Coordinates of C-alpha atoms and ligand atoms in Angstrom, one line a residue:
M1 CA 12.4 -23.7 19.2
S2 CA 15.0 -23.4 16.4
A3 CA 18.7 -23.4 17.3
Q4 CA 19.1 -19.9 16.0
A5 CA 16.8 -17.3 17.6
G6 CA 15.7 -16.0 14.2
V7 CA 13.8 -12.7 13.8
T8 CA 12.4 -11.5 17.1
P9 CA 9.7 -8.9 17.9
D10 CA 12.5 -6.6 19.2
M11 CA 14.3 -6.9 15.9
I12 CA 11.1 -6.1 14.1
S13 CA 10.4 -3.0 16.3
T14 CA 13.9 -1.6 15.6
D15 CA 14.1 -2.5 11.9
A16 CA 14.0 1.1 10.7
T17 CA 17.2 1.8 12.6
T18 CA 19.2 -1.3 11.7
P19 CA 20.4 -0.7 8.1
S20 CA 22.2 -4.1 7.6
D21 CA 18.8 -5.8 7.2
V22 CA 15.3 -5.1 6.0
L23 CA 12.9 -7.1 8.0
T24 CA 9.6 -5.4 7.2
V25 CA 7.7 -4.1 4.2
G26 CA 7.7 -0.4 4.8
M27 CA 11.3 -0.5 6.2
G28 CA 9.9 -0.4 9.7
Q29 CA 6.5 -1.0 11.3
S30 CA 5.6 2.6 10.9
G31 CA 6.1 2.4 7.1
Q32 CA 8.2 5.5 6.8
R33 CA 10.5 3.9 4.2
Y34 CA 13.4 6.1 5.4
S35 CA 17.0 4.8 5.6
S36 CA 19.7 6.3 7.7
L37 CA 22.3 5.2 5.1
S38 CA 24.1 8.0 3.2
K39 CA 27.0 6.5 1.2
I40 CA 24.7 6.7 -1.8
N41 CA 23.9 10.4 -1.7
T42 CA 23.2 13.4 -3.9
Q43 CA 27.0 13.5 -4.8
T44 CA 27.6 9.8 -5.4
V45 CA 24.4 8.6 -6.9
V46 CA 25.6 9.2 -10.4
D47 CA 27.9 6.2 -9.9
L48 CA 25.1 3.8 -9.0
V49 CA 25.4 0.7 -11.3
P50 CA 23.8 -2.8 -11.3
A51 CA 25.4 -5.4 -9.0
W52 CA 23.3 -8.4 -9.8
T53 CA 19.8 -9.2 -11.2
F54 CA 17.3 -12.1 -10.8
S55 CA 14.7 -13.1 -13.3
F56 CA 11.3 -14.3 -11.9
G57 CA 11.2 -16.6 -14.9
D58 CA 8.6 -18.5 -16.9
E59 CA 5.6 -17.0 -18.6
K60 CA 4.1 -15.6 -15.5
Q61 CA 4.7 -11.9 -15.7
R62 CA 2.2 -9.1 -15.0
G63 CA 2.6 -6.5 -12.2
Q64 CA 5.5 -6.9 -9.7
E65 CA 4.5 -4.6 -6.8
T66 CA 6.7 -6.4 -4.3
Q67 CA 9.3 -5.2 -1.8
P68 CA 12.4 -7.4 -1.0
L69 CA 13.3 -8.4 2.6
I70 CA 16.9 -8.9 3.6
Y71 CA 18.0 -11.0 6.5
N72 CA 20.8 -13.4 7.5
G73 CA 22.5 -13.5 4.1
K74 CA 19.2 -14.0 2.2
M75 CA 16.8 -11.9 0.2
F76 CA 13.2 -12.9 0.3
I77 CA 11.1 -11.6 -2.6
T78 CA 7.5 -12.3 -3.7
G79 CA 6.3 -12.1 -7.3
S80 CA 3.0 -12.2 -9.3
Y81 CA 0.8 -15.3 -9.1
S82 CA 1.7 -15.8 -5.4
R83 CA 5.3 -16.8 -5.8
L84 CA 8.2 -16.3 -3.4
W85 CA 11.9 -16.8 -3.7
A86 CA 14.9 -16.9 -1.4
L87 CA 18.1 -15.6 -3.0
D88 CA 21.7 -15.3 -1.8
V89 CA 21.9 -11.6 -1.1
K90 CA 25.6 -11.3 -2.2
S91 CA 25.3 -13.0 -5.6
G92 CA 21.6 -13.2 -6.4
K93 CA 21.8 -17.0 -6.7
K94 CA 18.4 -18.7 -6.2
L95 CA 18.3 -20.8 -3.0
W96 CA 14.7 -22.0 -3.3
A97 CA 11.4 -21.1 -4.8
Y98 CA 7.8 -21.5 -3.7
E99 CA 5.0 -21.4 -6.1
H100 CA 1.5 -21.4 -4.5
R101 CA -0.9 -23.7 -6.2
L102 CA -3.8 -21.3 -7.2
P103 CA -7.3 -22.7 -8.0
D104 CA -9.2 -21.6 -11.1
G105 CA -11.6 -18.9 -10.3
I106 CA -9.6 -16.6 -8.1
M107 CA -11.0 -13.1 -8.2
P108 CA -8.3 -10.5 -7.7
C109 CA -9.8 -7.1 -8.8
C110 CA -6.6 -5.5 -9.8
D111 CA -4.0 -7.9 -11.3
V112 CA -2.3 -10.9 -9.8
V113 CA 0.2 -8.9 -7.7
N114 CA 1.8 -9.5 -4.4
R115 CA 3.2 -6.6 -2.2
G116 CA 5.7 -8.5 -0.1
A117 CA 6.2 -10.9 2.8
A118 CA 6.8 -10.7 6.6
L119 CA 9.7 -12.3 8.6
F120 CA 9.1 -13.9 12.0
D121 CA 11.5 -16.2 13.9
D122 CA 12.6 -18.8 11.2
L123 CA 9.5 -18.1 9.0
V124 CA 8.8 -16.1 5.9
I125 CA 5.1 -15.5 5.6
F126 CA 3.0 -14.1 2.7
S127 CA -0.6 -13.7 1.5
T128 CA -1.9 -15.4 -1.6
L129 CA -4.4 -14.6 -4.3
D130 CA -6.8 -17.4 -3.1
A131 CA -7.0 -15.7 0.4
H132 CA -4.5 -17.9 2.3
L133 CA -1.6 -16.9 4.5
V134 CA 1.4 -19.2 4.0
A135 CA 4.4 -19.6 6.3
L136 CA 7.6 -21.1 4.9
N137 CA 10.8 -22.1 6.5
Q138 CA 13.5 -19.5 5.7
E139 CA 16.2 -22.1 5.1
T140 CA 14.3 -24.7 3.1
G141 CA 11.2 -23.0 1.6
K142 CA 9.0 -25.8 3.0
V143 CA 5.5 -24.9 4.1
V144 CA 5.3 -24.8 8.0
W145 CA 1.6 -23.6 8.1
N146 CA -1.1 -22.6 5.7
E147 CA -4.2 -20.8 7.0
K148 CA -7.3 -19.9 5.0
L149 CA -8.2 -16.2 5.4
D150 CA -11.5 -16.6 3.6
D151 CA -13.4 -18.0 0.7
Y152 CA -12.0 -16.9 -2.7
K153 CA -15.3 -18.0 -4.3
A154 CA -17.0 -15.1 -2.5
G155 CA -14.4 -12.7 -3.9
Y156 CA -11.9 -12.7 -1.1
S157 CA -8.2 -12.5 -2.0
N158 CA -5.1 -11.0 -0.4
T159 CA -2.1 -9.2 -1.9
A160 CA -0.8 -6.9 0.9
A161 CA 2.2 -7.6 3.0
P162 CA 1.4 -8.9 6.5
L163 CA 2.5 -6.8 9.5
I164 CA 4.3 -8.3 12.5
V165 CA 3.3 -6.7 15.9
K166 CA 4.9 -8.3 18.9
N167 CA 4.1 -12.0 18.4
L168 CA 1.1 -11.4 16.1
I169 CA 0.9 -11.4 12.3
V170 CA -1.7 -8.9 11.2
T171 CA -3.5 -9.1 7.8
G172 CA -6.5 -7.6 6.1
V173 CA -8.6 -8.9 3.2
S174 CA -9.2 -7.8 -0.4
G175 CA -12.5 -8.0 -2.2
G176 CA -14.3 -4.6 -1.9
E177 CA -15.5 -4.9 -5.5
F178 CA -17.3 -8.1 -4.7
G179 CA -19.3 -7.1 -1.6
V180 CA -17.1 -8.9 1.0
V181 CA -17.0 -7.8 4.6
G182 CA -13.6 -6.2 5.4
R183 CA -11.8 -7.0 8.6
V184 CA -8.4 -7.1 10.3
D185 CA -7.1 -10.4 11.7
A186 CA -4.3 -11.0 14.1
R187 CA -2.8 -14.5 14.4
D188 CA -0.1 -16.1 16.4
A189 CA 2.8 -15.6 14.0
K190 CA 4.5 -18.8 15.0
T191 CA 1.5 -21.1 14.5
G192 CA -0.9 -19.1 12.3
K193 CA -3.8 -19.6 14.7
L194 CA -6.3 -16.8 14.9
V195 CA -6.1 -14.6 18.0
W196 CA -8.5 -11.8 17.2
S197 CA -10.6 -10.6 14.3
R198 CA -12.1 -7.1 13.9
P199 CA -14.7 -6.5 11.2
T200 CA -14.4 -3.1 9.6
V201 CA -18.1 -2.8 8.6
E202 CA -20.3 -1.5 11.4
G203 CA -22.6 -4.1 12.9
H204 CA -20.4 -7.2 12.7
M205 CA -19.2 -9.1 15.8
G206 CA -15.4 -9.2 16.5
T207 CA -13.7 -12.2 18.1
L208 CA -10.9 -12.7 20.6
N209 CA -9.5 -16.1 21.4
G210 CA -12.6 -17.7 19.8
K211 CA -15.1 -15.7 21.9
D212 CA -17.3 -12.7 21.0
N213 CA -15.4 -9.5 21.4
G214 CA -18.0 -6.8 20.8
I215 CA -19.8 -5.5 17.7
T216 CA -17.9 -3.1 15.5
G217 CA -19.8 0.2 16.1
K218 CA -23.5 -0.2 16.5
T219 CA -25.7 -2.3 14.2
N220 CA -27.8 -0.2 11.7
A221 CA -26.4 3.1 13.0
S222 CA -24.8 4.0 9.6
W223 CA -26.3 1.3 7.4
E224 CA -30.0 0.4 6.7
G225 CA -31.4 -3.1 7.0
D226 CA -29.1 -5.9 5.9
Q227 CA -26.8 -3.8 3.7
Y228 CA -23.9 -4.1 6.1
K229 CA -23.8 -7.8 5.4
S230 CA -22.2 -7.1 2.0
G231 CA -20.7 -3.7 3.0
G232 CA -17.2 -3.8 1.7
A233 CA -14.6 -1.7 3.6
A234 CA -11.9 -4.1 2.5
T235 CA -8.6 -3.7 4.3
W236 CA -6.7 -4.6 1.1
L237 CA -3.5 -2.7 1.7
G238 CA -2.8 -3.9 5.2
C239 CA -1.7 -1.9 8.2
T240 CA 1.1 0.0 9.9
Y241 CA 1.9 0.2 13.6
G242 CA 2.7 3.0 16.1
A243 CA 4.7 1.3 18.7
D244 CA 4.8 4.2 21.1
V245 CA 1.0 4.2 21.4
D246 CA 0.5 0.5 20.7
L247 CA -2.0 1.1 17.9
I248 CA -2.3 -0.7 14.6
Y249 CA -3.5 1.6 11.8
C250 CA -5.5 0.1 9.0
G251 CA -7.2 1.8 6.1
T252 CA -10.5 0.6 4.7
G253 CA -11.8 0.6 1.2
N254 CA -15.1 1.6 -0.5
P255 CA -18.5 0.7 0.9
S256 CA -20.2 -1.8 -1.3
P257 CA -21.7 -1.4 -3.8
W258 CA -20.2 1.6 -5.5
N259 CA -23.7 2.9 -6.2
A260 CA -24.3 5.0 -3.0
H261 CA -28.0 5.5 -3.7
T262 CA -28.6 1.9 -2.6
R263 CA -27.1 2.4 0.9
P264 CA -28.1 5.5 2.8
G265 CA -25.9 6.6 5.7
D266 CA -22.2 7.2 6.4
N267 CA -21.6 3.5 5.9
L268 CA -19.0 3.2 8.7
Y269 CA -16.2 2.2 8.8
S270 CA -15.7 2.3 5.0
S271 CA -13.1 4.8 3.5
S272 CA -11.6 5.3 6.9
T273 CA -8.5 5.1 9.0
L274 CA -9.0 2.7 12.0
A275 CA -6.7 2.6 15.1
I276 CA -6.9 -0.8 16.7
K277 CA -5.4 -1.8 20.0
A278 CA -2.8 -4.6 19.3
D279 CA -3.6 -6.7 22.3
T280 CA -7.5 -6.5 22.3
G281 CA -8.6 -6.1 18.7
K282 CA -10.8 -3.1 19.8
I283 CA -11.1 0.0 17.7
V284 CA -9.7 3.0 19.7
W285 CA -10.4 5.7 17.2
S286 CA -11.5 6.1 13.6
Y287 CA -11.5 8.8 11.0
Q288 CA -13.7 8.6 7.9
S289 CA -12.1 10.6 5.0
T290 CA -15.0 10.0 2.5
P291 CA -18.4 9.5 4.2
H292 CA -21.0 7.7 2.1
D293 CA -18.5 7.3 -0.7
S294 CA -19.9 7.6 -4.3
W295 CA -16.6 7.5 -6.2
D296 CA -14.7 4.4 -5.0
F297 CA -12.4 6.5 -2.9
D298 CA -11.0 3.6 -0.9
G299 CA -9.3 5.0 2.3
V300 CA -6.8 2.2 2.4
N301 CA -3.7 4.3 2.0
E302 CA -0.9 3.8 4.5
F303 CA -1.1 5.9 7.7
I304 CA 2.4 6.7 8.6
P305 CA 3.3 7.7 12.2
F306 CA 5.9 10.5 12.5
D307 CA 6.8 13.2 14.9
M308 CA 5.8 16.6 13.5
K309 CA 7.6 19.7 14.4
K310 CA 5.3 22.7 14.4
D311 CA 5.3 26.0 16.3
G312 CA 8.2 24.8 18.4
K313 CA 6.4 21.7 19.5
T314 CA 6.7 18.0 18.7
I315 CA 3.4 16.4 17.9
K316 CA 2.6 12.7 17.8
A317 CA 1.2 12.8 14.3
G318 CA 0.4 10.4 11.5
A319 CA -0.1 11.2 7.8
K320 CA -2.1 9.7 4.9
A321 CA -2.3 10.7 1.3
D322 CA -5.9 9.6 0.5
R323 CA -7.2 8.3 -2.7
N324 CA -9.7 11.2 -2.6
G325 CA -6.9 13.7 -3.1
F326 CA -6.5 15.1 0.4
F327 CA -3.3 14.8 2.4
Y328 CA -4.4 14.2 6.0
V329 CA -2.5 14.8 9.2
L330 CA -4.0 13.3 12.3
D331 CA -3.0 13.0 16.0
R332 CA -2.0 9.4 16.1
T333 CA -3.0 9.0 19.7
N334 CA -6.7 10.0 19.3
G335 CA -7.4 10.6 15.6
K336 CA -8.0 14.3 15.9
L337 CA -7.7 16.1 12.5
L338 CA -4.7 18.4 12.4
G339 CA -4.6 19.2 8.7
A340 CA -6.1 18.3 5.4
S341 CA -4.8 19.8 2.1
P342 CA -5.0 18.8 -1.5
F343 CA -2.0 17.0 -3.0
V344 CA -3.5 16.9 -6.5
S345 CA -4.4 19.8 -8.8
Q346 CA -8.1 19.0 -9.2
Q347 CA -10.7 17.9 -6.7
T348 CA -14.2 18.2 -8.1
W349 CA -16.0 16.4 -5.3
A350 CA -15.0 18.6 -2.3
S351 CA -13.8 22.2 -1.8
G352 CA -12.0 21.4 1.4
V353 CA -12.3 19.7 4.8
D354 CA -14.2 21.3 7.7
M355 CA -11.5 21.3 10.5
K356 CA -14.2 21.3 13.2
T357 CA -16.2 18.3 12.1
G358 CA -13.5 16.6 10.1
R359 CA -16.0 16.1 7.2
P360 CA -15.4 17.1 3.6
I361 CA -17.1 20.2 2.3
E362 CA -18.8 18.5 -0.6
T363 CA -19.7 20.0 -4.0
A364 CA -22.6 18.6 -6.0
N365 CA -20.5 15.9 -7.7
R366 CA -22.3 12.6 -7.0
P367 CA -23.5 10.5 -9.9
G368 CA -27.3 10.4 -10.3
D369 CA -29.8 7.9 -8.9
P370 CA -30.7 5.2 -11.5
G371 CA -33.7 4.4 -9.4
K372 CA -35.1 7.8 -10.2
E373 CA -34.1 8.2 -13.8
D374 CA -33.8 5.9 -16.8
K375 CA -30.1 5.8 -16.1
G376 CA -28.2 7.6 -13.3
S377 CA -26.8 10.8 -14.7
S378 CA -23.1 10.8 -15.4
V379 CA -20.8 13.3 -13.7
F380 CA -17.1 14.1 -14.3
A381 CA -15.2 13.7 -11.1
A382 CA -11.5 14.1 -10.1
P383 CA -9.5 12.4 -8.9
S384 CA -10.6 9.2 -10.7
F385 CA -11.3 6.1 -8.7
L386 CA -7.7 5.1 -9.3
G387 CA -7.0 7.9 -6.9
G388 CA -4.9 10.9 -6.3
K389 CA -2.8 8.1 -4.9
N390 CA -3.5 4.4 -5.1
W391 CA -1.7 1.5 -3.4
M392 CA 1.8 2.7 -4.0
P393 CA 3.3 3.8 -0.7
M394 CA 4.8 7.2 0.0
A395 CA 7.9 7.8 2.1
Y396 CA 8.8 10.2 4.9
S397 CA 12.2 11.7 5.4
Q398 CA 13.5 12.3 8.9
N399 CA 16.1 14.5 7.3
T400 CA 13.8 16.9 5.5
G401 CA 10.6 16.4 7.5
L402 CA 8.8 16.0 4.1
F403 CA 6.6 13.3 2.7
Y404 CA 7.1 12.1 -0.8
V405 CA 3.8 11.2 -2.5
P406 CA 3.5 9.3 -5.7
S407 CA 0.4 11.0 -7.1
N408 CA -1.6 10.9 -10.3
E409 CA -3.7 13.5 -12.2
W410 CA -6.8 12.0 -13.7
G411 CA -10.5 12.2 -13.6
M412 CA -13.5 10.0 -14.6
D413 CA -16.9 10.0 -16.1
I414 CA -18.9 8.0 -13.6
W415 CA -22.6 6.9 -13.5
N416 CA -24.7 4.6 -11.4
E417 CA -26.7 1.5 -12.4
P418 CA -29.1 -0.8 -10.5
I419 CA -27.3 -3.6 -8.7
T420 CA -28.1 -6.5 -6.3
Y421 CA -25.7 -8.6 -4.3
K422 CA -24.8 -12.0 -5.7
K423 CA -22.0 -14.0 -4.1
G424 CA -18.8 -14.0 -6.1
A425 CA -20.1 -11.4 -8.7
A426 CA -18.8 -7.9 -9.2
F427 CA -20.9 -5.6 -6.9
L428 CA -20.4 -2.1 -8.3
G429 CA -23.6 -0.6 -9.7
A430 CA -21.5 1.9 -11.6
G431 CA -19.9 2.5 -14.9
F432 CA -16.9 4.7 -15.6
T433 CA -14.3 6.0 -18.0
I434 CA -11.0 7.2 -16.8
K435 CA -9.4 10.3 -18.5
P436 CA -6.1 12.1 -18.1
L437 CA -6.4 15.7 -16.9
Y438 CA -3.3 16.8 -18.9
E439 CA -1.8 16.0 -22.2
D440 CA 1.8 15.7 -21.1
H441 CA 1.7 13.9 -17.8
I442 CA -0.4 11.9 -15.4
G443 CA 2.1 11.0 -12.7
V444 CA 3.5 13.6 -10.3
L445 CA 6.0 12.8 -7.5
R446 CA 5.2 15.5 -4.9
A447 CA 7.1 16.6 -1.7
M448 CA 4.5 17.6 0.9
D449 CA 5.3 19.6 4.1
P450 CA 3.0 18.0 6.7
A451 CA 3.2 21.0 9.0
T452 CA 1.9 23.5 6.4
G453 CA 0.1 21.2 3.9
K454 CA 2.0 22.9 1.1
I455 CA 3.6 21.2 -1.9
V456 CA 7.3 21.9 -1.7
W457 CA 8.3 20.5 -5.0
E458 CA 7.0 18.2 -7.8
A459 CA 8.4 16.1 -10.6
K460 CA 6.0 15.2 -13.4
N461 CA 5.9 11.9 -15.3
G462 CA 4.2 10.9 -18.5
A463 CA 2.6 7.7 -17.4
P464 CA 0.8 7.2 -14.1
L465 CA 3.1 6.6 -11.1
W466 CA 2.4 3.1 -9.7
G467 CA 5.5 2.2 -7.6
G468 CA 6.6 2.8 -4.0
V469 CA 8.9 5.6 -2.8
M470 CA 11.9 5.5 -0.5
S471 CA 13.9 8.3 1.1
T472 CA 17.4 8.2 2.5
A473 CA 19.7 10.2 4.7
G474 CA 21.8 10.7 1.6
N475 CA 19.1 13.2 0.7
L476 CA 17.7 11.0 -2.0
V477 CA 14.2 10.0 -3.0
F478 CA 13.9 6.8 -5.1
T479 CA 10.9 5.7 -7.1
G480 CA 10.1 3.9 -10.3
T481 CA 8.1 4.7 -13.5
P482 CA 6.0 2.7 -15.9
E483 CA 8.4 3.9 -18.6
G484 CA 10.9 1.5 -17.0
Y485 CA 13.1 3.7 -15.0
L486 CA 14.2 3.6 -11.4
K487 CA 15.0 7.2 -10.5
A488 CA 16.7 9.1 -7.8
F489 CA 15.7 12.7 -6.9
D490 CA 17.2 15.3 -4.6
A491 CA 15.0 15.2 -1.5
K492 CA 15.2 19.0 -1.0
T493 CA 14.8 20.3 -4.5
G494 CA 13.2 17.5 -6.6
A495 CA 16.0 17.6 -9.1
E496 CA 16.4 14.3 -11.0
L497 CA 19.9 13.1 -10.3
W498 CA 20.0 9.5 -11.6
K499 CA 17.9 7.0 -13.6
F500 CA 18.3 3.5 -14.9
Q501 CA 16.3 1.7 -17.5
T502 CA 15.2 -1.7 -16.1
G503 CA 13.5 -3.0 -19.3
S504 CA 9.9 -3.1 -18.0
G505 CA 7.7 -0.7 -15.9
V506 CA 8.7 -0.3 -12.3
V507 CA 5.8 -0.6 -9.9
G508 CA 7.7 -2.2 -7.1
Q509 CA 8.9 -0.8 -3.8
P510 CA 12.6 0.1 -3.6
V511 CA 14.7 -0.7 -0.5
T512 CA 18.3 0.0 0.6
W513 CA 20.6 -1.8 3.0
E514 CA 24.3 -2.1 3.9
Q515 CA 26.5 -5.2 3.7
D516 CA 30.3 -5.5 3.9
G517 CA 30.5 -1.7 4.2
E518 CA 28.7 -1.0 1.0
Q519 CA 25.2 0.4 0.4
Y520 CA 22.8 -1.4 -1.9
V521 CA 19.5 -0.5 -3.5
A522 CA 17.0 -3.0 -4.9
V523 CA 13.8 -2.8 -6.8
A524 CA 11.6 -5.2 -8.8
S525 CA 10.7 -4.4 -12.4
G526 CA 7.6 -5.7 -14.1
W527 CA 4.7 -3.6 -15.5
G528 CA 1.2 -4.3 -14.4
G529 CA -1.3 -3.5 -11.7
A530 CA -4.7 -1.9 -12.0
V531 CA -3.9 0.7 -14.7
P532 CA -3.8 -1.6 -17.7
L533 CA -6.9 -3.4 -16.5
W534 CA -9.2 -0.5 -15.4
G535 CA -7.5 2.6 -17.0
G536 CA -9.9 3.5 -19.9
E537 CA -8.3 6.1 -22.0
V538 CA -5.2 6.0 -19.8
A539 CA -4.8 2.3 -20.5
K540 CA -4.5 3.1 -24.2
K541 CA -1.6 5.5 -23.4
V542 CA 0.4 2.7 -21.6
K543 CA -0.4 -0.2 -23.9
D544 CA 3.0 -0.3 -25.5
I545 CA 4.8 -0.9 -22.2
T546 CA 6.2 -4.4 -22.0
Q547 CA 5.7 -6.8 -19.1
G548 CA 8.5 -8.3 -17.1
G549 CA 9.6 -9.9 -13.9
M550 CA 13.1 -8.9 -12.8
L551 CA 14.8 -7.9 -9.6
W552 CA 17.6 -5.2 -10.0
V553 CA 20.2 -4.7 -7.3
F554 CA 22.5 -1.6 -7.5
K555 CA 25.6 -0.3 -5.7
L556 CA 28.3 2.3 -6.2
H557 CA 30.8 1.2 -8.8
T558 CA 33.8 1.5 -6.6
S559 CA 33.8 -0.3 -3.3
K560 CA 35.4 2.6 -1.4
A561 CA 33.3 5.2 -3.2
N562 CA 32.9 8.5 -1.4
S563 CA 31.9 11.9 -2.6
V564 CA 35.4 13.3 -2.4
A565 CA 37.0 10.6 -4.5
L566 CA 34.3 10.8 -7.2
K567 CA 34.3 14.5 -7.5
Ligands
CA601 CA1 16.7 -3.1 9.6
CA602 CA1 -12.4 -0.1 -4.3

């Protein structure tokens, strides 16, 4: 045991309500990204100015999708290419740096990003592009343990922030474009040793303490033959946790390959939300948003527990803005569908969701079968596979009761091609071209009312939004843009109140905390991610955005600032 207790499970479970630190990615295990701080508010935000900055340095730039953590006078921040730094949180001075040695031949599908670390006891723990999980000492940056999640040569990687639940560290895996088998792993956070593993493709055996722990679903119930052995359902965006019901919520990606004609059935548990019991690694409930997916509608988006006020009642709910364009509200105790409404302007593939069966009401919008024609017929589908929303996390405000969704308006031509599985090779069986739906904008920040499914306000953006969102009790919503701005909006009206040009595209996740009586806001700047790599005609639109790698920290320009003095 270390002399200082370090970060305890209790501190993790109350992180969302302790504004002097940020111990978790998502600003709490539920991932609401809501802060009770209000010194920076709709009145004072005009006076937000830089306090210090930190350059990630050298020639390794690309996408910076990270979220800083703040604890015990230090900031811990990850960067592209599996790097991690500890900084003095008051000055920005670098205390130590860790650069993971990456082998040649790693296969991240969607840029060399990292989405943040986890804190536990005296450790800071993060995932790497070669599918390892590395724990470093918070004081020294020295490696304490290093566990292999899986074989990067088979297409596995990991970019999501790990989740701490009690004494466990919970991770998923990336690799859905390479025919991996998705799963959720829980390890002893202190030692890194595996406790349980739960595959997310139906038919695979789970484990608990090294012993068989039951098959996921039932073999061949929703897959034919051996297809489940390369079935995808990658858990590449990690998980959230509902402490009151002791359930870990994990989203799963597309079934593999993309060409759905090769794999009859619903292909459980792809494109789904899974609720897994923290202590047993058993699936308690599941909800599949896109059965038998044909469009790469990964269902990985964060499922955020919240208490919904409706008809005078408080409901234990959870919400998810799915890549397929629907905003889902489920009962977080049992997965029952409570609402599903579009948060994008066009959905060609489904006209709605059947509230009785929970299944989408499909239109005829699947690409053709290349086994039956010379080439599978192409269809135009919206959203595109980059999604009505992609990885970038939304925020919930306990003040307004609204969710703030970073959405995008784009479609795609998509067609299927023959494909067979080969270890370590792309496993798509599809071709595509992404197209904007509108001339003047792709990104739209939208405020959604979960009780009604209605869009309350929206703020359009030229380039696709690709950064996380944060809301505060100061009635502000913060998010970044590829054009380089960190912006603050009025949480009630959507009015843009403040923006700051950071010098590169902002695709990071903003945070806020309080120290020495002042409120701070931080975000990483550094353009990249999937859009420049996969974006087709959209990539051309953003080709002039420069890369970067910089952390920006802001505070109000007078230490005693308050709305009265500044007005
Ligand atoms: Ca906290
Ligand atoms: Ca995918």
